[in-house]
Amino acid sequence: AENVGGGDKEVVREYFNNSGFQRWKKIYGETDDVNKVQRDIRLGHSKTVENVMKMLTDEGSLQGVTVCDAGCGTGCLAIPLAKEGAVVYASDISAAMVSEAQKQAKEQLQITNDDQSPPPTMPNFEVSDLESLKGKYDTVICLDVLIHYPQSQADGMIAHLASLAENRLILSFAPKTFYYDLLKRVGELFPGPSKATRAYLHAEADVERALRKVGWKIKERGLITTQFYFARLVEAVPA
Ligand code: SAM
C-alpha cells in the first residue's frame, strides 16, 4: 500500500537509481576508491551477509530452498545464496541496482571448466518494490532496507514480508539504542541534501511487536557493529 502523504518510497527509488546507486555500488564492491567511512560500512555490511549465511547454513543445506531477497541491491546476498544451491528470487525497487546485481551474478556464478560441483542456479532478478512481491518462499530476507522507512511504514512492510514466507523471515535494521540515537541526532544537526540519506532507526521491541501482530516470533538475534555501521539481525519464525 502507498503511504499517505509520505512519498518516501519515490524519493528512495530515485535516490537508488542515481547518486545512491553510485555510492552503494562502491561500498558493496571491492574497488579501492572508498573513503574510511565507506570502507568501514563495507566491512560491517559484509559481516551482516556472513552472519546471515551462517544462520541459514547452520540450520541445514540450502540446496533447492526457495529464498526471496527483498531489496537485493547489487546482489551481495543473492549471489552467495545461489552458490549454496538456493533458488533465489531477488528484487529491488531500483532498476540500476537490479542490472548491477545481474551483471555481478553472471561474473561470479560462471561455471569454471575444472569445477566438479553442480552449477548454481542463476538468481531470478526482478525490478519490484517489496510491497508488490507475491508468492510463497521458504525463506524471506530483507537486509538493510528498513533503514529507509519510518516505523509507521516498516510495520506494513514486515507484515507483507511475513505473508510471503513459509518458514523463516530474516531482517536487519539499524537499532534504536540510546548511543546510536544520540549519534543520529547529532547527524540531524547537519542534514544531508536528500531525504533518502536520512536513516530511520527501529527499536527492536517495535520490530518484535510488528512480527507478533502477524503471528511470528523471533528465534535468533544478532548484532553487527563497526565504527560506522550498526545492524540488528533477527530471524523470525511462525509462532
Ligand atoms: N539488501 C541489499 C544488501 O544488503 O546488500 C541492499 C541494501 S541497500 C542499503 C538498500 C536497498 O533497498 C537499495 O538497493 C534500495 O533500492 C532498496 N529498496 C529501498 N526501498 C525498497 C522497497 N520499498 N522495495 C524494494 N527495495 C527497496
PDB file of C-alpha atoms and ligand atoms in Angstrom:
ATOM      1  CA  ALA A   1       0.000   0.000   0.000  1.00  0.00           C
ATOM      2  CA  GLU A   2       1.204   3.513  -0.752  1.00  0.00           C
ATOM      3  CA  ASN A   3       1.855   5.588   2.308  1.00  0.00           C
ATOM      4  CA  VAL A   4      -0.448   8.507   2.904  1.00  0.00           C
ATOM      5  CA  GLY A   5       1.274  11.827   2.458  1.00  0.00           C
ATOM      6  CA  GLY A   6       4.678  10.166   2.741  1.00  0.00           C
ATOM      7  CA  GLY A   7       6.363   9.794  -0.595  1.00  0.00           C
ATOM      8  CA  ASP A   8       9.436   8.226   0.999  1.00  0.00           C
ATOM      9  CA  LYS A   9       9.288   5.392  -1.497  1.00  0.00           C
ATOM     10  CA  GLU A  10       9.525   7.598  -4.576  1.00  0.00           C
ATOM     11  CA  VAL A  11      12.403   9.516  -3.034  1.00  0.00           C
ATOM     12  CA  VAL A  12      14.159   6.266  -2.152  1.00  0.00           C
ATOM     13  CA  ARG A  13      13.647   4.836  -5.667  1.00  0.00           C
ATOM     14  CA  GLU A  14      15.005   7.981  -7.307  1.00  0.00           C
ATOM     15  CA  TYR A  15      17.998   8.030  -4.922  1.00  0.00           C
ATOM     16  CA  PHE A  16      18.931   4.369  -5.536  1.00  0.00           C
ATOM     17  CA  ASN A  17      18.693   4.824  -9.296  1.00  0.00           C
ATOM     18  CA  ASN A  18      21.100   7.781  -9.230  1.00  0.00           C
ATOM     19  CA  SER A  19      23.523   9.108  -6.602  1.00  0.00           C
ATOM     20  CA  GLY A  20      22.623   6.372  -4.120  1.00  0.00           C
ATOM     21  CA  PHE A  21      23.347   3.758  -6.757  1.00  0.00           C
ATOM     22  CA  GLN A  22      26.839   5.179  -7.384  1.00  0.00           C
ATOM     23  CA  ARG A  23      27.567   5.439  -3.660  1.00  0.00           C
ATOM     24  CA  TRP A  24      26.341   1.985  -2.657  1.00  0.00           C
ATOM     25  CA  LYS A  25      27.765   0.214  -5.686  1.00  0.00           C
ATOM     26  CA  LYS A  26      31.187   1.384  -4.469  1.00  0.00           C
ATOM     27  CA  ILE A  27      30.544   0.451  -0.831  1.00  0.00           C
ATOM     28  CA  TYR A  28      29.257  -3.008  -1.785  1.00  0.00           C
ATOM     29  CA  GLY A  29      32.044  -3.535  -4.324  1.00  0.00           C
ATOM     30  CA  GLU A  30      35.719  -4.294  -3.959  1.00  0.00           C
ATOM     31  CA  THR A  31      37.421  -1.293  -5.513  1.00  0.00           C
ATOM     32  CA  ASP A  32      39.822   0.946  -3.590  1.00  0.00           C
ATOM     33  CA  ASP A  33      38.060   4.241  -4.346  1.00  0.00           C
ATOM     34  CA  VAL A  34      36.272   4.357  -0.998  1.00  0.00           C
ATOM     35  CA  ASN A  35      36.934   6.643   1.937  1.00  0.00           C
ATOM     36  CA  LYS A  36      37.479   5.491   5.520  1.00  0.00           C
ATOM     37  CA  VAL A  37      33.829   5.666   6.483  1.00  0.00           C
ATOM     38  CA  GLN A  38      32.716   3.838   3.345  1.00  0.00           C
ATOM     39  CA  ARG A  39      35.335   1.150   3.920  1.00  0.00           C
ATOM     40  CA  ASP A  40      34.062   0.688   7.470  1.00  0.00           C
ATOM     41  CA  ILE A  41      30.457   0.392   6.269  1.00  0.00           C
ATOM     42  CA  ARG A  42      31.609  -2.117   3.630  1.00  0.00           C
ATOM     43  CA  LEU A  43      33.165  -4.218   6.390  1.00  0.00           C
ATOM     44  CA  GLY A  44      30.101  -4.026   8.635  1.00  0.00           C
ATOM     45  CA  HIS A  45      27.756  -4.936   5.805  1.00  0.00           C
ATOM     46  CA  SER A  46      29.903  -7.888   4.726  1.00  0.00           C
ATOM     47  CA  LYS A  47      29.744  -9.156   8.320  1.00  0.00           C
ATOM     48  CA  THR A  48      25.951  -8.955   8.165  1.00  0.00           C
ATOM     49  CA  VAL A  49      25.934 -11.042   4.982  1.00  0.00           C
ATOM     50  CA  GLU A  50      28.308 -13.571   6.600  1.00  0.00           C
ATOM     51  CA  ASN A  51      26.093 -13.758   9.702  1.00  0.00           C
ATOM     52  CA  VAL A  52      23.011 -14.408   7.607  1.00  0.00           C
ATOM     53  CA  MET A  53      24.756 -17.129   5.602  1.00  0.00           C
ATOM     54  CA  LYS A  54      25.871 -18.761   8.846  1.00  0.00           C
ATOM     55  CA  MET A  55      22.377 -18.564  10.413  1.00  0.00           C
ATOM     56  CA  LEU A  56      20.970 -20.270   7.333  1.00  0.00           C
ATOM     57  CA  THR A  57      23.586 -22.949   6.716  1.00  0.00           C
ATOM     58  CA  ASP A  58      23.660 -23.850  10.447  1.00  0.00           C
ATOM     59  CA  GLU A  59      20.001 -24.831  10.059  1.00  0.00           C
ATOM     60  CA  GLY A  60      20.660 -27.129   7.103  1.00  0.00           C
ATOM     61  CA  SER A  61      21.519 -27.273   3.433  1.00  0.00           C
ATOM     62  CA  LEU A  62      20.200 -24.537   1.166  1.00  0.00           C
ATOM     63  CA  GLN A  63      20.113 -26.825  -1.854  1.00  0.00           C
ATOM     64  CA  GLY A  64      16.764 -26.260  -3.592  1.00  0.00           C
ATOM     65  CA  VAL A  65      15.434 -23.970  -0.831  1.00  0.00           C
ATOM     66  CA  THR A  66      13.449 -21.020  -2.218  1.00  0.00           C
ATOM     67  CA  VAL A  67      14.636 -17.663  -0.927  1.00  0.00           C
ATOM     68  CA  CYS A  68      13.190 -14.229  -1.606  1.00  0.00           C
ATOM     69  CA  ASP A  69      15.811 -11.481  -1.238  1.00  0.00           C
ATOM     70  CA  ALA A  70      13.696  -8.328  -0.964  1.00  0.00           C
ATOM     71  CA  GLY A  71      15.657  -5.163  -1.750  1.00  0.00           C
ATOM     72  CA  CYS A  72      18.631  -7.132  -3.084  1.00  0.00           C
ATOM     73  CA  GLY A  73      20.862  -4.175  -4.005  1.00  0.00           C
ATOM     74  CA  THR A  74      23.880  -5.291  -6.022  1.00  0.00           C
ATOM     75  CA  GLY A  75      23.390  -8.955  -5.099  1.00  0.00           C
ATOM     76  CA  CYS A  76      25.756  -9.245  -2.098  1.00  0.00           C
ATOM     77  CA  LEU A  77      23.472 -11.837  -0.516  1.00  0.00           C
ATOM     78  CA  ALA A  78      21.695 -13.278  -3.569  1.00  0.00           C
ATOM     79  CA  ILE A  79      24.990 -14.496  -5.070  1.00  0.00           C
ATOM     80  CA  PRO A  80      26.311 -16.423  -2.023  1.00  0.00           C
ATOM     81  CA  LEU A  81      22.818 -17.896  -1.567  1.00  0.00           C
ATOM     82  CA  ALA A  82      22.879 -19.159  -5.161  1.00  0.00           C
ATOM     83  CA  LYS A  83      26.359 -20.598  -4.585  1.00  0.00           C
ATOM     84  CA  GLU A  84      24.868 -22.677  -1.745  1.00  0.00           C
ATOM     85  CA  GLY A  85      22.244 -24.060  -4.097  1.00  0.00           C
ATOM     86  CA  ALA A  86      19.286 -21.894  -3.052  1.00  0.00           C
ATOM     87  CA  VAL A  87      16.662 -20.983  -5.637  1.00  0.00           C
ATOM     88  CA  VAL A  88      16.819 -17.215  -5.310  1.00  0.00           C
ATOM     89  CA  TYR A  89      14.204 -14.607  -6.232  1.00  0.00           C
ATOM     90  CA  ALA A  90      15.966 -11.292  -5.838  1.00  0.00           C
ATOM     91  CA  SER A  91      14.267  -7.968  -6.392  1.00  0.00           C
ATOM     92  CA  ASP A  92      14.851  -4.299  -5.809  1.00  0.00           C
ATOM     93  CA  ILE A  93      12.940  -1.069  -6.282  1.00  0.00           C
ATOM     94  CA  SER A  94      15.912   0.312  -8.247  1.00  0.00           C
ATOM     95  CA  ALA A  95      16.395  -0.830 -11.850  1.00  0.00           C
ATOM     96  CA  ALA A  96      20.032   0.308 -11.670  1.00  0.00           C
ATOM     97  CA  MET A  97      20.644  -1.980  -8.676  1.00  0.00           C
ATOM     98  CA  VAL A  98      18.951  -4.936 -10.353  1.00  0.00           C
ATOM     99  CA  SER A  99      21.013  -4.647 -13.520  1.00  0.00           C
ATOM    100  CA  GLU A 100      24.228  -4.344 -11.481  1.00  0.00           C
ATOM    101  CA  ALA A 101      23.211  -7.431  -9.454  1.00  0.00           C
ATOM    102  CA  GLN A 102      22.556  -9.310 -12.677  1.00  0.00           C
ATOM    103  CA  LYS A 103      25.985  -8.357 -14.015  1.00  0.00           C
ATOM    104  CA  GLN A 104      27.701  -9.393 -10.754  1.00  0.00           C
ATOM    105  CA  ALA A 105      25.865 -12.712 -10.683  1.00  0.00           C
ATOM    106  CA  LYS A 106      26.904 -13.512 -14.262  1.00  0.00           C
ATOM    107  CA  GLU A 107      30.527 -12.781 -13.405  1.00  0.00           C
ATOM    108  CA  GLN A 108      30.611 -14.595 -10.068  1.00  0.00           C
ATOM    109  CA  LEU A 109      28.431 -17.606 -10.781  1.00  0.00           C
ATOM    110  CA  GLN A 110      30.089 -18.542 -14.038  1.00  0.00           C
ATOM    111  CA  ILE A 111      30.911 -22.214 -14.304  1.00  0.00           C
ATOM    112  CA  THR A 112      34.605 -22.940 -14.453  1.00  0.00           C
ATOM    113  CA  ASN A 113      35.765 -25.939 -16.501  1.00  0.00           C
ATOM    114  CA  ASP A 114      37.525 -27.686 -13.651  1.00  0.00           C
ATOM    115  CA  ASP A 115      34.587 -27.328 -11.263  1.00  0.00           C
ATOM    116  CA  GLN A 116      33.064 -30.709 -10.421  1.00  0.00           C
ATOM    117  CA  SER A 117      30.154 -29.426  -8.339  1.00  0.00           C
ATOM    118  CA  PRO A 118      26.769 -28.773  -9.991  1.00  0.00           C
ATOM    119  CA  PRO A 119      26.490 -25.255 -11.418  1.00  0.00           C
ATOM    120  CA  PRO A 120      24.488 -22.849  -9.234  1.00  0.00           C
ATOM    121  CA  THR A 121      21.104 -21.703 -10.463  1.00  0.00           C
ATOM    122  CA  MET A 122      21.162 -18.047 -11.540  1.00  0.00           C
ATOM    123  CA  PRO A 123      19.034 -15.925  -9.216  1.00  0.00           C
ATOM    124  CA  ASN A 124      15.813 -14.708 -10.730  1.00  0.00           C
ATOM    125  CA  PHE A 125      16.219 -10.917 -10.715  1.00  0.00           C
ATOM    126  CA  GLU A 126      13.307  -8.510 -10.937  1.00  0.00           C
ATOM    127  CA  VAL A 127      12.650  -4.794 -10.530  1.00  0.00           C
ATOM    128  CA  SER A 128       9.939  -4.578  -7.882  1.00  0.00           C
ATOM    129  CA  ASP A 129       9.276  -2.820  -4.625  1.00  0.00           C
ATOM    130  CA  LEU A 130       8.849  -5.271  -1.811  1.00  0.00           C
ATOM    131  CA  GLU A 131       5.216  -4.270  -1.292  1.00  0.00           C
ATOM    132  CA  SER A 132       4.378  -5.665  -4.769  1.00  0.00           C
ATOM    133  CA  LEU A 133       6.032  -9.042  -4.232  1.00  0.00           C
ATOM    134  CA  LYS A 134       3.734 -12.060  -4.401  1.00  0.00           C
ATOM    135  CA  GLY A 135       4.029 -15.783  -3.927  1.00  0.00           C
ATOM    136  CA  LYS A 136       5.429 -18.048  -1.234  1.00  0.00           C
ATOM    137  CA  TYR A 137       9.055 -18.710  -0.417  1.00  0.00           C
ATOM    138  CA  ASP A 138      10.608 -20.963   2.183  1.00  0.00           C
ATOM    139  CA  THR A 139      12.703 -18.054   3.424  1.00  0.00           C
ATOM    140  CA  VAL A 140      12.343 -14.299   3.000  1.00  0.00           C
ATOM    141  CA  ILE A 141      15.267 -11.997   3.699  1.00  0.00           C
ATOM    142  CA  CYS A 142      15.333  -8.222   3.776  1.00  0.00           C
ATOM    143  CA  LEU A 143      18.682  -6.669   4.687  1.00  0.00           C
ATOM    144  CA  ASP A 144      19.343  -3.021   5.408  1.00  0.00           C
ATOM    145  CA  VAL A 145      16.172  -1.798   3.701  1.00  0.00           C
ATOM    146  CA  LEU A 146      14.020  -0.781   6.684  1.00  0.00           C
ATOM    147  CA  ILE A 147      16.522   1.973   7.466  1.00  0.00           C
ATOM    148  CA  HIS A 148      14.918   3.978   4.638  1.00  0.00           C
ATOM    149  CA  TYR A 149      11.442   3.886   6.199  1.00  0.00           C
ATOM    150  CA  PRO A 150       9.919   5.160   9.449  1.00  0.00           C
ATOM    151  CA  GLN A 151       8.419   2.567  11.810  1.00  0.00           C
ATOM    152  CA  SER A 152       4.884   3.526  10.679  1.00  0.00           C
ATOM    153  CA  GLN A 153       5.726   2.165   7.200  1.00  0.00           C
ATOM    154  CA  ALA A 154       8.053  -0.587   8.425  1.00  0.00           C
ATOM    155  CA  ASP A 155       5.139  -2.296  10.231  1.00  0.00           C
ATOM    156  CA  GLY A 156       3.283  -2.890   6.966  1.00  0.00           C
ATOM    157  CA  MET A 157       6.465  -3.936   5.187  1.00  0.00           C
ATOM    158  CA  ILE A 158       7.236  -6.509   7.885  1.00  0.00           C
ATOM    159  CA  ALA A 159       3.673  -7.862   7.759  1.00  0.00           C
ATOM    160  CA  HIS A 160       3.857  -8.206   3.973  1.00  0.00           C
ATOM    161  CA  LEU A 161       7.244  -9.930   4.047  1.00  0.00           C
ATOM    162  CA  ALA A 162       5.983 -12.375   6.685  1.00  0.00           C
ATOM    163  CA  SER A 163       2.985 -13.211   4.466  1.00  0.00           C
ATOM    164  CA  LEU A 164       5.401 -14.323   1.718  1.00  0.00           C
ATOM    165  CA  ALA A 165       7.441 -16.590   3.995  1.00  0.00           C
ATOM    166  CA  GLU A 166       6.623 -20.170   4.887  1.00  0.00           C
ATOM    167  CA  ASN A 167       9.361 -20.921   7.408  1.00  0.00           C
ATOM    168  CA  ARG A 168      11.753 -18.050   8.040  1.00  0.00           C
ATOM    169  CA  LEU A 169      11.984 -14.297   7.829  1.00  0.00           C
ATOM    170  CA  ILE A 170      15.345 -12.609   8.318  1.00  0.00           C
ATOM    171  CA  LEU A 171      15.520  -8.841   8.762  1.00  0.00           C
ATOM    172  CA  SER A 172      18.277  -6.400   9.516  1.00  0.00           C
ATOM    173  CA  PHE A 173      17.753  -2.842  10.672  1.00  0.00           C
ATOM    174  CA  ALA A 174      19.602  -0.032  12.401  1.00  0.00           C
ATOM    175  CA  PRO A 175      18.814  -0.426  16.092  1.00  0.00           C
ATOM    176  CA  LYS A 176      17.383   2.480  18.017  1.00  0.00           C
ATOM    177  CA  THR A 177      19.615   2.236  21.014  1.00  0.00           C
ATOM    178  CA  PHE A 178      20.492   5.210  23.167  1.00  0.00           C
ATOM    179  CA  TYR A 179      24.004   5.574  21.800  1.00  0.00           C
ATOM    180  CA  TYR A 180      23.055   5.262  18.161  1.00  0.00           C
ATOM    181  CA  ASP A 181      20.024   7.525  18.619  1.00  0.00           C
ATOM    182  CA  LEU A 182      22.351  10.146  20.001  1.00  0.00           C
ATOM    183  CA  LEU A 183      24.720   9.843  17.041  1.00  0.00           C
ATOM    184  CA  LYS A 184      21.781  10.225  14.709  1.00  0.00           C
ATOM    185  CA  ARG A 185      20.537  13.346  16.489  1.00  0.00           C
ATOM    186  CA  VAL A 186      23.963  14.871  16.149  1.00  0.00           C
ATOM    187  CA  GLY A 187      23.817  13.942  12.455  1.00  0.00           C
ATOM    188  CA  GLU A 188      20.499  15.735  12.115  1.00  0.00           C
ATOM    189  CA  LEU A 189      22.118  18.975  13.137  1.00  0.00           C
ATOM    190  CA  PHE A 190      23.882  18.713   9.791  1.00  0.00           C
ATOM    191  CA  PRO A 191      21.156  17.393   7.489  1.00  0.00           C
ATOM    192  CA  GLY A 192      22.158  15.901   4.152  1.00  0.00           C
ATOM    193  CA  PRO A 193      20.781  17.154   0.821  1.00  0.00           C
ATOM    194  CA  SER A 194      18.412  14.245   0.333  1.00  0.00           C
ATOM    195  CA  LYS A 195      15.623  12.783   2.400  1.00  0.00           C
ATOM    196  CA  ALA A 196      16.769   9.317   1.316  1.00  0.00           C
ATOM    197  CA  THR A 197      20.083   9.750   3.067  1.00  0.00           C
ATOM    198  CA  ARG A 198      18.127  10.106   6.289  1.00  0.00           C
ATOM    199  CA  ALA A 199      18.379   6.987   8.395  1.00  0.00           C
ATOM    200  CA  TYR A 200      15.355   5.728  10.302  1.00  0.00           C
ATOM    201  CA  LEU A 201      16.205   3.726  13.381  1.00  0.00           C
ATOM    202  CA  HIS A 202      13.955   0.991  14.669  1.00  0.00           C
ATOM    203  CA  ALA A 203      13.555  -0.186  18.226  1.00  0.00           C
ATOM    204  CA  GLU A 204      13.882  -3.924  18.458  1.00  0.00           C
ATOM    205  CA  ALA A 205      10.702  -4.015  20.550  1.00  0.00           C
ATOM    206  CA  ASP A 206       8.778  -2.287  17.731  1.00  0.00           C
ATOM    207  CA  VAL A 207      10.001  -4.812  15.148  1.00  0.00           C
ATOM    208  CA  GLU A 208       9.163  -7.648  17.517  1.00  0.00           C
ATOM    209  CA  ARG A 209       5.670  -6.241  18.080  1.00  0.00           C
ATOM    210  CA  ALA A 210       5.099  -5.939  14.304  1.00  0.00           C
ATOM    211  CA  LEU A 211       6.123  -9.580  13.897  1.00  0.00           C
ATOM    212  CA  ARG A 212       3.970 -10.782  16.797  1.00  0.00           C
ATOM    213  CA  LYS A 213       0.934  -8.966  15.389  1.00  0.00           C
ATOM    214  CA  VAL A 214       1.074 -11.229  12.318  1.00  0.00           C
ATOM    215  CA  GLY A 215       1.818 -14.421  14.276  1.00  0.00           C
ATOM    216  CA  TRP A 216       5.609 -14.540  14.111  1.00  0.00           C
ATOM    217  CA  LYS A 217       8.216 -14.730  16.863  1.00  0.00           C
ATOM    218  CA  ILE A 218      11.942 -14.041  16.979  1.00  0.00           C
ATOM    219  CA  LYS A 219      14.074 -17.175  17.088  1.00  0.00           C
ATOM    220  CA  GLU A 220      17.572 -15.768  16.820  1.00  0.00           C
ATOM    221  CA  ARG A 221      19.196 -12.354  17.173  1.00  0.00           C
ATOM    222  CA  GLY A 222      22.498 -10.947  16.089  1.00  0.00           C
ATOM    223  CA  LEU A 223      24.183  -7.575  16.378  1.00  0.00           C
ATOM    224  CA  ILE A 224      26.762  -6.340  13.909  1.00  0.00           C
ATOM    225  CA  THR A 225      28.718  -3.226  14.748  1.00  0.00           C
ATOM    226  CA  THR A 226      31.760  -1.489  13.371  1.00  0.00           C
ATOM    227  CA  GLN A 227      32.653   2.143  13.861  1.00  0.00           C
ATOM    228  CA  PHE A 228      30.013   3.495  11.471  1.00  0.00           C
ATOM    229  CA  TYR A 229      27.768   0.517  10.826  1.00  0.00           C
ATOM    230  CA  PHE A 230      25.168  -0.855  13.232  1.00  0.00           C
ATOM    231  CA  ALA A 231      22.746  -3.612  12.376  1.00  0.00           C
ATOM    232  CA  ARG A 232      20.423  -5.714  14.456  1.00  0.00           C
ATOM    233  CA  LEU A 233      19.749  -9.008  12.754  1.00  0.00           C
ATOM    234  CA  VAL A 234      16.654 -11.052  13.582  1.00  0.00           C
ATOM    235  CA  GLU A 235      15.453 -14.406  12.393  1.00  0.00           C
ATOM    236  CA  ALA A 236      11.732 -14.860  12.865  1.00  0.00           C
ATOM    237  CA  VAL A 237       9.618 -17.990  12.540  1.00  0.00           C
ATOM    238  CA  PRO A 238       5.864 -18.659  12.735  1.00  0.00           C
ATOM    239  CA  ALA A 239       4.858 -18.547  16.416  1.00  0.00           C
TER     240      ALA A 239
HETATM  241  N1  SAM B   1      19.827  -5.749   0.741  1.00  0.00           N
HETATM  242  C1  SAM B   1      20.992  -5.298  -0.004  1.00  0.00           C
HETATM  243  C2  SAM B   1      22.235  -5.666   0.742  1.00  0.00           C
HETATM  244  O1  SAM B   1      22.183  -5.797   1.979  1.00  0.00           O
HETATM  245  O2  SAM B   1      23.298  -5.813   0.123  1.00  0.00           O
HETATM  246  C3  SAM B   1      20.954  -3.797  -0.303  1.00  0.00           C
HETATM  247  C4  SAM B   1      20.834  -2.844   0.879  1.00  0.00           C
HETATM  248  S1  SAM B   1      20.752  -1.121   0.375  1.00  0.00           S
HETATM  249  C5  SAM B   1      21.230  -0.206   1.801  1.00  0.00           C
HETATM  250  C6  SAM B   1      19.020  -0.808   0.369  1.00  0.00           C
HETATM  251  C7  SAM B   1      18.335  -1.338  -0.899  1.00  0.00           C
HETATM  252  O3  SAM B   1      16.928  -1.363  -0.696  1.00  0.00           O
HETATM  253  C8  SAM B   1      18.590  -0.498  -2.139  1.00  0.00           C
HETATM  254  O4  SAM B   1      19.078  -1.292  -3.183  1.00  0.00           O
HETATM  255  C9  SAM B   1      17.199   0.069  -2.451  1.00  0.00           C
HETATM  256  O5  SAM B   1      16.995   0.303  -3.837  1.00  0.00           O
HETATM  257  C10 SAM B   1      16.286  -0.988  -1.887  1.00  0.00           C
HETATM  258  N2  SAM B   1      14.930  -0.546  -1.519  1.00  0.00           N
HETATM  259  C11 SAM B   1      14.583   0.547  -0.801  1.00  0.00           C
HETATM  260  N3  SAM B   1      13.261   0.588  -0.634  1.00  0.00           N
HETATM  261  C12 SAM B   1      12.744  -0.509  -1.240  1.00  0.00           C
HETATM  262  C13 SAM B   1      11.423  -1.024  -1.405  1.00  0.00           C
HETATM  263  N4  SAM B   1      10.364  -0.397  -0.907  1.00  0.00           N
HETATM  264  N5  SAM B   1      11.274  -2.164  -2.085  1.00  0.00           N
HETATM  265  C14 SAM B   1      12.329  -2.821  -2.603  1.00  0.00           C
HETATM  266  N6  SAM B   1      13.603  -2.378  -2.492  1.00  0.00           N
HETATM  267  C15 SAM B   1      13.808  -1.236  -1.809  1.00  0.00           C
END
